[in-house]
Coordinates of C-alpha atoms in Angstrom, one line a residue:
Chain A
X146 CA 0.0 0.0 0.0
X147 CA 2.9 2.5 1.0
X148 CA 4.2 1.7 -2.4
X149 CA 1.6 2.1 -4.5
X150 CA 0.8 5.4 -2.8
X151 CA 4.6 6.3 -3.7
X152 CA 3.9 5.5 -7.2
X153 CA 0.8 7.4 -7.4
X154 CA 2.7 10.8 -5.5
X155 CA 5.3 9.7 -8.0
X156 CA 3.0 9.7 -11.4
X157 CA 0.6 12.4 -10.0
X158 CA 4.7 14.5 -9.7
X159 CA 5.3 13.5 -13.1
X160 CA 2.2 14.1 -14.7
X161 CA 2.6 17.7 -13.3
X162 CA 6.1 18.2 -14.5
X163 CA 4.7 16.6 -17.9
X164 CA 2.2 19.5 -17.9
X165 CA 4.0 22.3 -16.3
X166 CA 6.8 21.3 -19.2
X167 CA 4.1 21.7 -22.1
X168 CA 2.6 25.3 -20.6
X169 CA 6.3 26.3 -20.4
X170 CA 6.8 25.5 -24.1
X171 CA 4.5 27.7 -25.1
X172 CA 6.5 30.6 -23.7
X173 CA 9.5 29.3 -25.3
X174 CA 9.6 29.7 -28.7
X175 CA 11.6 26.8 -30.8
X176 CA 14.1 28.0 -33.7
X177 CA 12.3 25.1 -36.0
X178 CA 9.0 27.7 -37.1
X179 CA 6.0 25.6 -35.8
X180 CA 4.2 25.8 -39.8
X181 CA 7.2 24.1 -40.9
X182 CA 6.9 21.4 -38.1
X183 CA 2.9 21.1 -38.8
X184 CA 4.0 20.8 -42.8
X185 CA 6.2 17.7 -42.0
X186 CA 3.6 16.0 -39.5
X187 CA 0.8 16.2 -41.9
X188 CA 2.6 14.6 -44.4
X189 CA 3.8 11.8 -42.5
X190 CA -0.5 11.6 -41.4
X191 CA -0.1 12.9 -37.6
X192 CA -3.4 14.7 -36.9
X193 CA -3.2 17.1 -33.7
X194 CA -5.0 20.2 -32.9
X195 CA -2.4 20.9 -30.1
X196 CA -0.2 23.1 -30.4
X197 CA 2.1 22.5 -27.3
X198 CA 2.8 19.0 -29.0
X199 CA 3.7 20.6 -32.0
X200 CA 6.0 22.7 -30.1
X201 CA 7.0 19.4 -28.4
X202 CA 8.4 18.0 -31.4
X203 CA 10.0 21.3 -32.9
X204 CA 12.3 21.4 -29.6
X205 CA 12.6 17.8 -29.9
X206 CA 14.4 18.2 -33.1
X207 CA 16.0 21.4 -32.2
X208 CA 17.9 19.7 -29.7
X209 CA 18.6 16.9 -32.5
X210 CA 20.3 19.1 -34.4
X211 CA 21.9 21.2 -31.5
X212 CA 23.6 17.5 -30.6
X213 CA 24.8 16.7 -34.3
X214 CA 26.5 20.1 -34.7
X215 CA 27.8 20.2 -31.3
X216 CA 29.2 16.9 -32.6
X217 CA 30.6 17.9 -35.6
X218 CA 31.9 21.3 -34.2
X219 CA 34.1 19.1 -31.4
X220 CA 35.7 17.0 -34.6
X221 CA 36.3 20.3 -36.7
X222 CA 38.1 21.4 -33.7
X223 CA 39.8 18.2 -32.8
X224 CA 41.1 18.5 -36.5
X225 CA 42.6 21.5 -36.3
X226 CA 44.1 20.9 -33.1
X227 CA 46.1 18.1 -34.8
X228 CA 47.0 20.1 -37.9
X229 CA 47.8 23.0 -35.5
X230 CA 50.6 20.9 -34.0
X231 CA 52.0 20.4 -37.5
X232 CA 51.8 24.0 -38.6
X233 CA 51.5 27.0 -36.8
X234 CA 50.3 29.2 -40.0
X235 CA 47.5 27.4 -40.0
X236 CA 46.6 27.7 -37.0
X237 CA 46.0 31.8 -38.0
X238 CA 44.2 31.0 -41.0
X239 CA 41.9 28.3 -39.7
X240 CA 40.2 30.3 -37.1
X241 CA 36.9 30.1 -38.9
X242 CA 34.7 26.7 -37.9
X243 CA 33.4 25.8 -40.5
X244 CA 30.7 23.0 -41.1
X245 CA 31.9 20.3 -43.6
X246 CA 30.4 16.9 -45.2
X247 CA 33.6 15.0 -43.4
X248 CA 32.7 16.3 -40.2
X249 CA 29.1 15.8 -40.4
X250 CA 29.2 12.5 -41.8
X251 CA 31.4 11.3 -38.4
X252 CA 28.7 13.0 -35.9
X253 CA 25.9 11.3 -37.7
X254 CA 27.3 8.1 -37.8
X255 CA 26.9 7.8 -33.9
X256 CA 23.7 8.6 -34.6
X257 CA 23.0 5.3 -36.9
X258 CA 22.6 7.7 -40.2
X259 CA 25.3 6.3 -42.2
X260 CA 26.1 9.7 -44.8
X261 CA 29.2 8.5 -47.0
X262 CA 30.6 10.3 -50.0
X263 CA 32.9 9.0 -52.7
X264 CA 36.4 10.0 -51.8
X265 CA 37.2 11.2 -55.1
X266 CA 36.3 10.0 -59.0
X267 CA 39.0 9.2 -61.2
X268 CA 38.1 8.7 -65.1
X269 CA 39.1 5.1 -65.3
X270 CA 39.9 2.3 -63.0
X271 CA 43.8 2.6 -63.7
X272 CA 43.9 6.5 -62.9
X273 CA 46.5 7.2 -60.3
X274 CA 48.4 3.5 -60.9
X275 CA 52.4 3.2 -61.3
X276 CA 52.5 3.7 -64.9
X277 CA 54.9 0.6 -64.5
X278 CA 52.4 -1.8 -63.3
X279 CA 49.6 -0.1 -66.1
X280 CA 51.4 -1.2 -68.5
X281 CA 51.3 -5.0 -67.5
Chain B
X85 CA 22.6 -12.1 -69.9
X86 CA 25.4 -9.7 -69.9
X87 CA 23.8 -7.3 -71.8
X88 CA 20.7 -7.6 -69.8
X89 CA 22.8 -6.5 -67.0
X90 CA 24.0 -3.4 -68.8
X91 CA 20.9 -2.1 -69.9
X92 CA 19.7 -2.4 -66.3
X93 CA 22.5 -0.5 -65.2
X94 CA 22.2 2.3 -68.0
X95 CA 18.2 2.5 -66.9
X96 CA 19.3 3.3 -63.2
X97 CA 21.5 5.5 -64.3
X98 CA 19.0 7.0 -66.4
X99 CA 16.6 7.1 -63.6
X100 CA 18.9 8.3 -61.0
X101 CA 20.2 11.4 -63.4
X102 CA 16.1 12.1 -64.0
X103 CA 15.7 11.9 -59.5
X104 CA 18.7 12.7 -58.1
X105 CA 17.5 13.2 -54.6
X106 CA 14.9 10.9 -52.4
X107 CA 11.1 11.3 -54.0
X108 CA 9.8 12.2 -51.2
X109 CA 11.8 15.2 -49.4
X110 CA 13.3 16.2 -52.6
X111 CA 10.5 17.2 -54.8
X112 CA 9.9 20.7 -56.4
X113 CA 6.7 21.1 -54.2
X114 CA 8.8 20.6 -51.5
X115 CA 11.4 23.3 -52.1
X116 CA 10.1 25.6 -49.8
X117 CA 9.9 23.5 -46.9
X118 CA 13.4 22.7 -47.6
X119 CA 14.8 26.1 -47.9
X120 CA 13.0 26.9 -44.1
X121 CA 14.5 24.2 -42.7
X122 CA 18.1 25.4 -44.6
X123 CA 17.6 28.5 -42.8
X124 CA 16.7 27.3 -39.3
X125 CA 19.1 24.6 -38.9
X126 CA 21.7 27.6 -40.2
X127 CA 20.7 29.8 -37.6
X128 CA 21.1 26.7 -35.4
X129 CA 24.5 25.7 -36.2
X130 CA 25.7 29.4 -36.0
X131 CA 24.2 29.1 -31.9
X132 CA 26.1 26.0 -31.2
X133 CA 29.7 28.2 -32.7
X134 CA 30.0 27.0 -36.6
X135 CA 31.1 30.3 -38.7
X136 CA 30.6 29.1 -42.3
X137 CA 29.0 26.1 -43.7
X138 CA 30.0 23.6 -47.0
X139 CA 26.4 23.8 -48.9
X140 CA 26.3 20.1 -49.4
X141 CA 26.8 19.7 -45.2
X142 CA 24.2 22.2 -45.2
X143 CA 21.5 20.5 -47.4
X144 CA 22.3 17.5 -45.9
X145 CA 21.5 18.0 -42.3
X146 CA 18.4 20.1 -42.9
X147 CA 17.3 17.2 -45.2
X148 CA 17.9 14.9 -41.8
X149 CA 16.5 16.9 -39.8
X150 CA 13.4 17.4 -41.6
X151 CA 13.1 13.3 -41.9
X152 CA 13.5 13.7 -38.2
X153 CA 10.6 15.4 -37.9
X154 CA 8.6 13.2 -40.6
X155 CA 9.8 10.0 -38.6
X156 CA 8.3 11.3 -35.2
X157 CA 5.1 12.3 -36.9
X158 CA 5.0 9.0 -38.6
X159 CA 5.5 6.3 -35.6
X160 CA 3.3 8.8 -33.7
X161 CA 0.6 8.1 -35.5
X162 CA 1.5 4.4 -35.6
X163 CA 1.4 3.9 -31.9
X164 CA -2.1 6.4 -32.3
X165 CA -4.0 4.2 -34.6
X166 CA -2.9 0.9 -32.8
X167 CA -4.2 2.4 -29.9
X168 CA -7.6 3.2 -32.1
X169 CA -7.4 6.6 -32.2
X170 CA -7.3 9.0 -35.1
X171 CA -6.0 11.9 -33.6
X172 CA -2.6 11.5 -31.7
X173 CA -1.7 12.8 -28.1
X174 CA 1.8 13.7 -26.2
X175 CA 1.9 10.2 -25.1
X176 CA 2.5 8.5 -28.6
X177 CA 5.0 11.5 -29.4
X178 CA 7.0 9.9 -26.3
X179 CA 7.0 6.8 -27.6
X180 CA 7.7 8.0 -30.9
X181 CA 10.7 10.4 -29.3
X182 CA 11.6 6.9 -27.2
X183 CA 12.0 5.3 -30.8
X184 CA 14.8 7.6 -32.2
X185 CA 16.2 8.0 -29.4
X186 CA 16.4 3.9 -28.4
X187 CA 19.6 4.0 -30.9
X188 CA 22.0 6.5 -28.5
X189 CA 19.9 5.5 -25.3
X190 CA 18.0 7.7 -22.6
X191 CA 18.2 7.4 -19.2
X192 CA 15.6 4.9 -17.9
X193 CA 15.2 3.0 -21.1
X194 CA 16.2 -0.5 -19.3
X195 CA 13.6 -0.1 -17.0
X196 CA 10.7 -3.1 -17.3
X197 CA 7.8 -0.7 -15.6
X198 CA 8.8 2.8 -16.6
X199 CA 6.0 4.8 -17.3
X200 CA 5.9 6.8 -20.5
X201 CA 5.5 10.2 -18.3
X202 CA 8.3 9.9 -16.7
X203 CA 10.0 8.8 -20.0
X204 CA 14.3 9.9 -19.9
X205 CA 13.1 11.7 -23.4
X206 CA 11.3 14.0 -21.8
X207 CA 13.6 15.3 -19.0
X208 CA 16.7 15.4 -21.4
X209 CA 14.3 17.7 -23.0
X210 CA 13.1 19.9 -20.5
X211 CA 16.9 20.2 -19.5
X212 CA 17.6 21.5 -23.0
X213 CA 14.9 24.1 -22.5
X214 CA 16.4 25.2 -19.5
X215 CA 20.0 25.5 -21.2
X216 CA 19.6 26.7 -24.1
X217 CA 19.4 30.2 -25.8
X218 CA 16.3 31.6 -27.2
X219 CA 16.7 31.8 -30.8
X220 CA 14.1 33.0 -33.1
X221 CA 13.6 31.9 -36.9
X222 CA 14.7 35.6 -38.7
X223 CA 12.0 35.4 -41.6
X224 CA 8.2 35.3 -40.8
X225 CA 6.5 31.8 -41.9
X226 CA 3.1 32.4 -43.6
X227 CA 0.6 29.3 -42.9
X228 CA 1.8 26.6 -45.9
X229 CA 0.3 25.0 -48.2
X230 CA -2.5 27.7 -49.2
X231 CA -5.3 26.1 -49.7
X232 CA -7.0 27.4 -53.1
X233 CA -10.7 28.6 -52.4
X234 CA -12.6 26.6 -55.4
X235 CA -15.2 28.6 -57.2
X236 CA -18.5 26.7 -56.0
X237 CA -21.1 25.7 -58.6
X238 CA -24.6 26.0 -56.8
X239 CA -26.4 22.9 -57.4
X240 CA -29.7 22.8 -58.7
X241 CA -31.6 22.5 -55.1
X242 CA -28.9 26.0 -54.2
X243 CA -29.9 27.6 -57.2
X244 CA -33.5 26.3 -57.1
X245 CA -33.5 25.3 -60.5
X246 CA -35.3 22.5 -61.7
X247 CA -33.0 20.3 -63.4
X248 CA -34.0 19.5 -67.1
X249 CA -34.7 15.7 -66.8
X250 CA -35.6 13.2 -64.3
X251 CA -32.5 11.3 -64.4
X252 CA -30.3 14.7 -63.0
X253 CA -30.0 14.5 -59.1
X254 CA -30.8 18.2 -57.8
X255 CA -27.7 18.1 -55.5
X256 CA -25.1 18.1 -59.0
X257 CA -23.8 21.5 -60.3
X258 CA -26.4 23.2 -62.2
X259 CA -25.9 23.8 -66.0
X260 CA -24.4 26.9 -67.0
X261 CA -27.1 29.8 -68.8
X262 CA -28.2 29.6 -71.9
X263 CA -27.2 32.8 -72.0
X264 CA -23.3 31.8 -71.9
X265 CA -23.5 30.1 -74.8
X266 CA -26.6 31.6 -76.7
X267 CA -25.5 35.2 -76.9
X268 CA -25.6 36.1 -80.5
X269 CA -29.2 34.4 -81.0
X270 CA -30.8 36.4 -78.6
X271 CA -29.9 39.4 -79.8
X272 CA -31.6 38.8 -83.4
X273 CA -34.3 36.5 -81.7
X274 CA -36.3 39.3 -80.6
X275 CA -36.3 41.3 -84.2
X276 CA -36.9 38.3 -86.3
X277 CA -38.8 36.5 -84.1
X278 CA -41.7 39.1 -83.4
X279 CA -42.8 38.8 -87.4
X280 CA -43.2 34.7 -87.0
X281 CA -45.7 34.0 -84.2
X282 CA -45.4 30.1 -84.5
X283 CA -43.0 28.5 -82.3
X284 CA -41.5 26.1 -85.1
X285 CA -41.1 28.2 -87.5
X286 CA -38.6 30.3 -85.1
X287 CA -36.5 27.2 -84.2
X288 CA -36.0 27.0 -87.9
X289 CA -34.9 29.9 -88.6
X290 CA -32.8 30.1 -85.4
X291 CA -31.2 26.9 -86.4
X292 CA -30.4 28.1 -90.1
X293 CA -29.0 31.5 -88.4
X294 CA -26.8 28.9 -86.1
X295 CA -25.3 26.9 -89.5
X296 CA -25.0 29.9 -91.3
X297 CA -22.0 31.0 -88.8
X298 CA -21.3 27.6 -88.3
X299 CA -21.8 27.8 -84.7
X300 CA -21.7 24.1 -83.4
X301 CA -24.1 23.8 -80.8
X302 CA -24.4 19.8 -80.0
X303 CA -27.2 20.0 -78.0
X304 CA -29.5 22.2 -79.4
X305 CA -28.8 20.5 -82.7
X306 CA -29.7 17.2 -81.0
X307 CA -33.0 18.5 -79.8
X308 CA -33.9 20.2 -82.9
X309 CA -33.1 17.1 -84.9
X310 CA -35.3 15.3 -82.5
X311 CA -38.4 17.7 -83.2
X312 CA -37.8 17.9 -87.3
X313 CA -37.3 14.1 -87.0
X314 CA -40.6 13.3 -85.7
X315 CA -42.2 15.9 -87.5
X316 CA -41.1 15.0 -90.4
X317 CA -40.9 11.3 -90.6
X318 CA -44.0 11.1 -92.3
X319 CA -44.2 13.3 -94.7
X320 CA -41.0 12.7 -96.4
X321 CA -38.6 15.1 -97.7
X322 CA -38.6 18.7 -95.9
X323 CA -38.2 21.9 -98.3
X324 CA -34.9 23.2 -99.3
X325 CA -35.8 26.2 -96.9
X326 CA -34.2 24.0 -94.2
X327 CA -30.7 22.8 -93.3
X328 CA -30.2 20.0 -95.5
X329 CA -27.8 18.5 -92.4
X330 CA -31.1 18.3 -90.1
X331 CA -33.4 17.2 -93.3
X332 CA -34.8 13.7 -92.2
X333 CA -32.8 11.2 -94.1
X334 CA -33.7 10.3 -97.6
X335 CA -35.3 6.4 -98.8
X336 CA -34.5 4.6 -101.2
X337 CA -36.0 5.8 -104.8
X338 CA -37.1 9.3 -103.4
X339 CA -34.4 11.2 -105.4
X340 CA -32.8 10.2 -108.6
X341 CA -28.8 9.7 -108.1
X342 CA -26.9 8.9 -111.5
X343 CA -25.9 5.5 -111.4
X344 CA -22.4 4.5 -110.3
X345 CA -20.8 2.0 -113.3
X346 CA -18.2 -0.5 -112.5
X347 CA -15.9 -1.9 -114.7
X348 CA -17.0 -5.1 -116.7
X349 CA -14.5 -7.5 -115.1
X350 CA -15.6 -5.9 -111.1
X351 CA -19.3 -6.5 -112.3
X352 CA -18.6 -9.6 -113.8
X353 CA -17.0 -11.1 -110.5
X354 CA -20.0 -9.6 -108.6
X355 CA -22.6 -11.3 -110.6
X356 CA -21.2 -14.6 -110.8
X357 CA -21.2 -14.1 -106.6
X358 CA -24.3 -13.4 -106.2
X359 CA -26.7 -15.1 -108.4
X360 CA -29.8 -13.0 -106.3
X361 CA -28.8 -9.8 -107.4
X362 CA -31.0 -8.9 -110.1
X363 CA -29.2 -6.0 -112.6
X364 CA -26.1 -8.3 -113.8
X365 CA -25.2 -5.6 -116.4
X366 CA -22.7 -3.4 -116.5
X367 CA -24.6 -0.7 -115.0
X368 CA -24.8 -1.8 -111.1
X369 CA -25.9 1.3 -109.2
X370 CA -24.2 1.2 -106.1
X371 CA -26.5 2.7 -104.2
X372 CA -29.1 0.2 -104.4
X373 CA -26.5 -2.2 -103.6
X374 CA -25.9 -0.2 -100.1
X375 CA -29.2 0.9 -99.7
X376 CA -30.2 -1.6 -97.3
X377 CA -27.1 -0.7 -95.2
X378 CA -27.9 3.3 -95.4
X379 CA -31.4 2.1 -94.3
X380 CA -30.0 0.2 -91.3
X381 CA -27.5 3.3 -90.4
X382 CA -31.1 5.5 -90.9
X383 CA -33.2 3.5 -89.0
X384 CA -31.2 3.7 -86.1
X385 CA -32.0 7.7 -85.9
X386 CA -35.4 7.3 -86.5
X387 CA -38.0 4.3 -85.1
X388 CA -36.7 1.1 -86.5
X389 CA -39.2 -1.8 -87.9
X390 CA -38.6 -5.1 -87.9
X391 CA -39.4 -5.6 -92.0
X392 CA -36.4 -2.8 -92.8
X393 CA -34.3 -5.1 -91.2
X394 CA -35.6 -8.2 -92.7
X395 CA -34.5 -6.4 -96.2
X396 CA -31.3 -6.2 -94.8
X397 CA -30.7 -9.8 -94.6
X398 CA -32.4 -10.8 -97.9
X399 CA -30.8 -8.3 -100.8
X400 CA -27.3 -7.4 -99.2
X401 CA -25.0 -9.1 -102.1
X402 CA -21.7 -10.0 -101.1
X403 CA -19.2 -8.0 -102.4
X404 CA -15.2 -8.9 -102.6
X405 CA -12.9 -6.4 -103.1
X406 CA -9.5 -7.6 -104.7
X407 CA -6.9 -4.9 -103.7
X408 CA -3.8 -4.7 -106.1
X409 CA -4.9 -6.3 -109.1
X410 CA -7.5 -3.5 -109.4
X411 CA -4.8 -0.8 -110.3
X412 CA -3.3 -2.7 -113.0
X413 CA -6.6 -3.9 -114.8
X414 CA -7.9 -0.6 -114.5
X415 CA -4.8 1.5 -115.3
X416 CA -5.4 0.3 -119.0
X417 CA -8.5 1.7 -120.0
X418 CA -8.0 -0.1 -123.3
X419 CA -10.3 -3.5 -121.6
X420 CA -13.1 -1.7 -121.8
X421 CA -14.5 -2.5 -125.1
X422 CA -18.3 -1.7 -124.8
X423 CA -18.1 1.1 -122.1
X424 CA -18.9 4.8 -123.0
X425 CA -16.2 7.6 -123.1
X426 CA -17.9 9.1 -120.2
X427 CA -18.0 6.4 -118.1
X428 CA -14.8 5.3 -119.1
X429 CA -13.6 9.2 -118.0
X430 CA -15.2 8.6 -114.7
X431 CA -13.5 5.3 -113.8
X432 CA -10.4 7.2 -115.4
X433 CA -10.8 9.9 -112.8
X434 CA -11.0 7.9 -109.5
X435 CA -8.0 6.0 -110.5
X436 CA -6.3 9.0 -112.3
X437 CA -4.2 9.2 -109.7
X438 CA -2.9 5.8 -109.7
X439 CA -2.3 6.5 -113.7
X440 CA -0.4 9.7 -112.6
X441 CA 2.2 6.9 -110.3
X442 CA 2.5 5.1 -112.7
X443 CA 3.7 7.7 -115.0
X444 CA 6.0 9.0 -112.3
X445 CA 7.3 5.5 -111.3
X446 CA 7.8 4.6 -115.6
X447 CA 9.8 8.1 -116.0
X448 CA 12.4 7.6 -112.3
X449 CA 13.0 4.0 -113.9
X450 CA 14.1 5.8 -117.2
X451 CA 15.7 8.2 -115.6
X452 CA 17.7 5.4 -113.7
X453 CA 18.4 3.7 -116.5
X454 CA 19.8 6.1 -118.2
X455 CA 21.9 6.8 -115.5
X456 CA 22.8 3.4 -115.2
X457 CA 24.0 3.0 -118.7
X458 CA 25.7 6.8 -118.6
X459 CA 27.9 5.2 -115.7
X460 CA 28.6 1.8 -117.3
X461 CA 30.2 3.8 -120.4

């Protein structure tokens, strides 16, 4: 009994931080414009007159994206912390973050979007070959 | 087997150069969804310290993110309809938010009896809201798609008109005026019309007013072929005043037609076909021989009897057409011993054409030949 009446405090606590979260929301206005968020979840067939979920899901995939570029901003800076020890010019130069496919392609891979590009393209399959071994 | 495989390969190539990008999320219609969600996840990236951007990195995560958003709506609405519902609630966005998330982990996610309230989603959330900077989206979104306003038709019952015929439900679109489509008529209706009290008589004259400007009206021309067709059925043929297109349809024997003459050899073959035909000379009209099939196309229009058709069956003769020998027994003119100049002109000029070919085709090979032997020597 003590424990069910724990649980219930418990749910009644988080149904009440569930709630007081959603009125909150509506002060807070998400970067992601809600008409673009209401676009996307009437295409996939979502119906919902709310609008505190549809704010729900715009923070939702602001902080998504917040996580992917923090991501990618910690391997840009990794990278030229490496390069940095090579060269100090660079290190001048490079001050400018700047957000690139290689970069963005290692954040999202953590999160199981696999975004690969072809390294380079070459005309033929013996492009770039010993011009020894070509001609066997 | 091999080349099977290469044409495959040259059709996806094909198809991917024609749909470079995922049907869905990179349509034209969805351009300017896109190019808000460029802007946004920009403004985003510039928050968490970025300072310039590749375009293709660009593209590519506001294309992610914006499957993000379709993927939430989308198991949402799963986890909604299993639950019988139509419209979805915050509850299946948790378990929709639980979902993407189940790949990194939240905290709470290996617990058996968690409660979807007190999801780990929720409160990493909430803890964003709390960190992060208030950022506004810099343009102002207008409400998107707009929804065209259709132009509304009243129906009949809105217009409170009476639809013309029992088989038109009142609740369809009502026809358009008369006047639409009527307007030079009306004009001259009421100065011509006042001088001709009878009703008919004005539909004639409207309708040889209509021809004369050769304004096709299908369904007034319908009707009025309906009226002159009953009217008319009976007494025969109607007087040149009127259209000769709406005049009822002529029988056999009404009008005299000169005869059509085939060639001996044509009539010959017909004869010896059809020992019920009765004129085996050279002079076959050809419109007694289809009259029973102009009949058959008439009687359709008009009330059909069962002893028209009966004459179809008994006099149609069977006629074979040989196609190629025709030119050449024809071409020559000189077969036709007992025919007359004039008919012999006739046949002459439906096949003068033909002779014309032949001229042409007689002259290129001379030509050739010539050629031929100029090049030998």
């Amino acid at each position: 009994m003590n424990h069910n009446r724990q649980s219930n405090d418990g749910n009644h606590d988080d149904d009440s931080a569930l709630s007081d979260f959603l009125a909150s929301l509506m002060d807070y206005t998400p970067t992601i414009p809600d008409e673009l968020v209401e676009h996307y979840l009437a295409k996939s067939g979502f119906q919902c007159p709310d609008v505190r979920l549809i704010r729900l899901v715009a923070v939702a995939t602001q902080k998504f994206v917040a996580e992917v570029a923090n991501d990618a901003l910690q391997h840009c800076k990794a990278r030229q912390a490496a390069v940095v020890k090579d060269k100090r010019e660079k290190q001048q130069k490079d001050k400018r973050l700047i957000l690139t496919m290689d970069d963005l392609s290692k954040s999202l891979r953590e999160y199981g979007v696999n975004v690969k590009q072809q390294e380079y393209f070459a005309d033929s399959p013996s492009t770039g070959i010993d011009p020894a071994t070509r001609d066997e | 087997m091999n080349n099977g495989c290469l044409e495959n390969r040259k059709k996806e190539h094909d198809n991917s150069q024609k749909r470079p990008k995922s049907y869905k999320f990179g349509s034209k219609s969805d351009d300017f969804a896109l190019a808000i969600a460029k802007v946004a996840v920009a403004q985003l990236c510039e928050s968490v310290g970025f300072q310039g951007f590749h375009l293709s990195a660009l593209e590519t995560l506001s294309d992610i993110s914006v499957r993000y958003i379709y993927s939430i709506g989308k198991t949402a609405n799963l986890s909604a309809n299993l639950a019988g519902r139509v419209e979805g609630n915050v509850f299946d966005i948790i378990h929709g938010l639980e979902d993407l998330g189940s790949n990194l982990g939240f905290s709470g996610a290996s617990d058996v009896d968690r409660c979807v309230v007190s999801s780990g989603v929720v409160k990493d959330i909430t803890h964003f809201v709390g960190v992060s900077d208030f950022i506004p989206f810099a343009y102002d979104v207008p409400g998107f798609p707009v929804v065209k306003e259709s132009t509304k038709t009243g129906s009949f019952w809105e217009k409170e008109e009476v639809p013309p015929g029992e088989h038109i439900p009142s609740w369809l679109p009502a026809f358009p005026d008369p006047e639409t489509y009527e307007t030079r008529l009306s004009v001259e209706n009421e100065t011509m019309g006042v001088s001709n009290g009878k009703k008919t008589e004005s539909e004639l004259e409207r309708v040889e007013r209509k021809m004369d400007r050769s304004l096709l009206n299908l369904q007034l021309r319908f009707a009025h072929n309906e009226n002159k067709g009953g009217s008319s059925h009976g007494s025969g043929y109607v007087a040149t005043e009127s259209n000769p297109y709406l005049a009822a349809p002529l029988h056999v024997g009404e009008k005299e037609v000169s005869p059509v003459v085939l060639p001996t050899k044509l009539s010959n073959e017909v004869a010896l076909r059809n020992p019920v035909h009765v004129d085996v000379g050279n002079h076959v009209s050809v419109l007694e021989t289809f009259a029973p099939a102009i009949e058959a196309m008439k009687s359709g229009l008009c009330d059909s009897d069962n002893g028209k058709k009966k004459l179809l069956y008994d006099q149609r003769p069977t006629v074979r057409f040989k196609i190629g020998i025709g030119k050449k027994s024809l071409g020559t003119i000189s077969d036709f011993g007992s025919q007359n100049e004039e008919d012999l002109l006739k046949i002459a000029s439906w096949f003068g054409n033909d002779n014309e070919k032949d001229d042409k085709k007689r002259r290129v090979e001379k030509i050739l030949k010539e050629s031929v032997e100029s090049s030998k020597e």
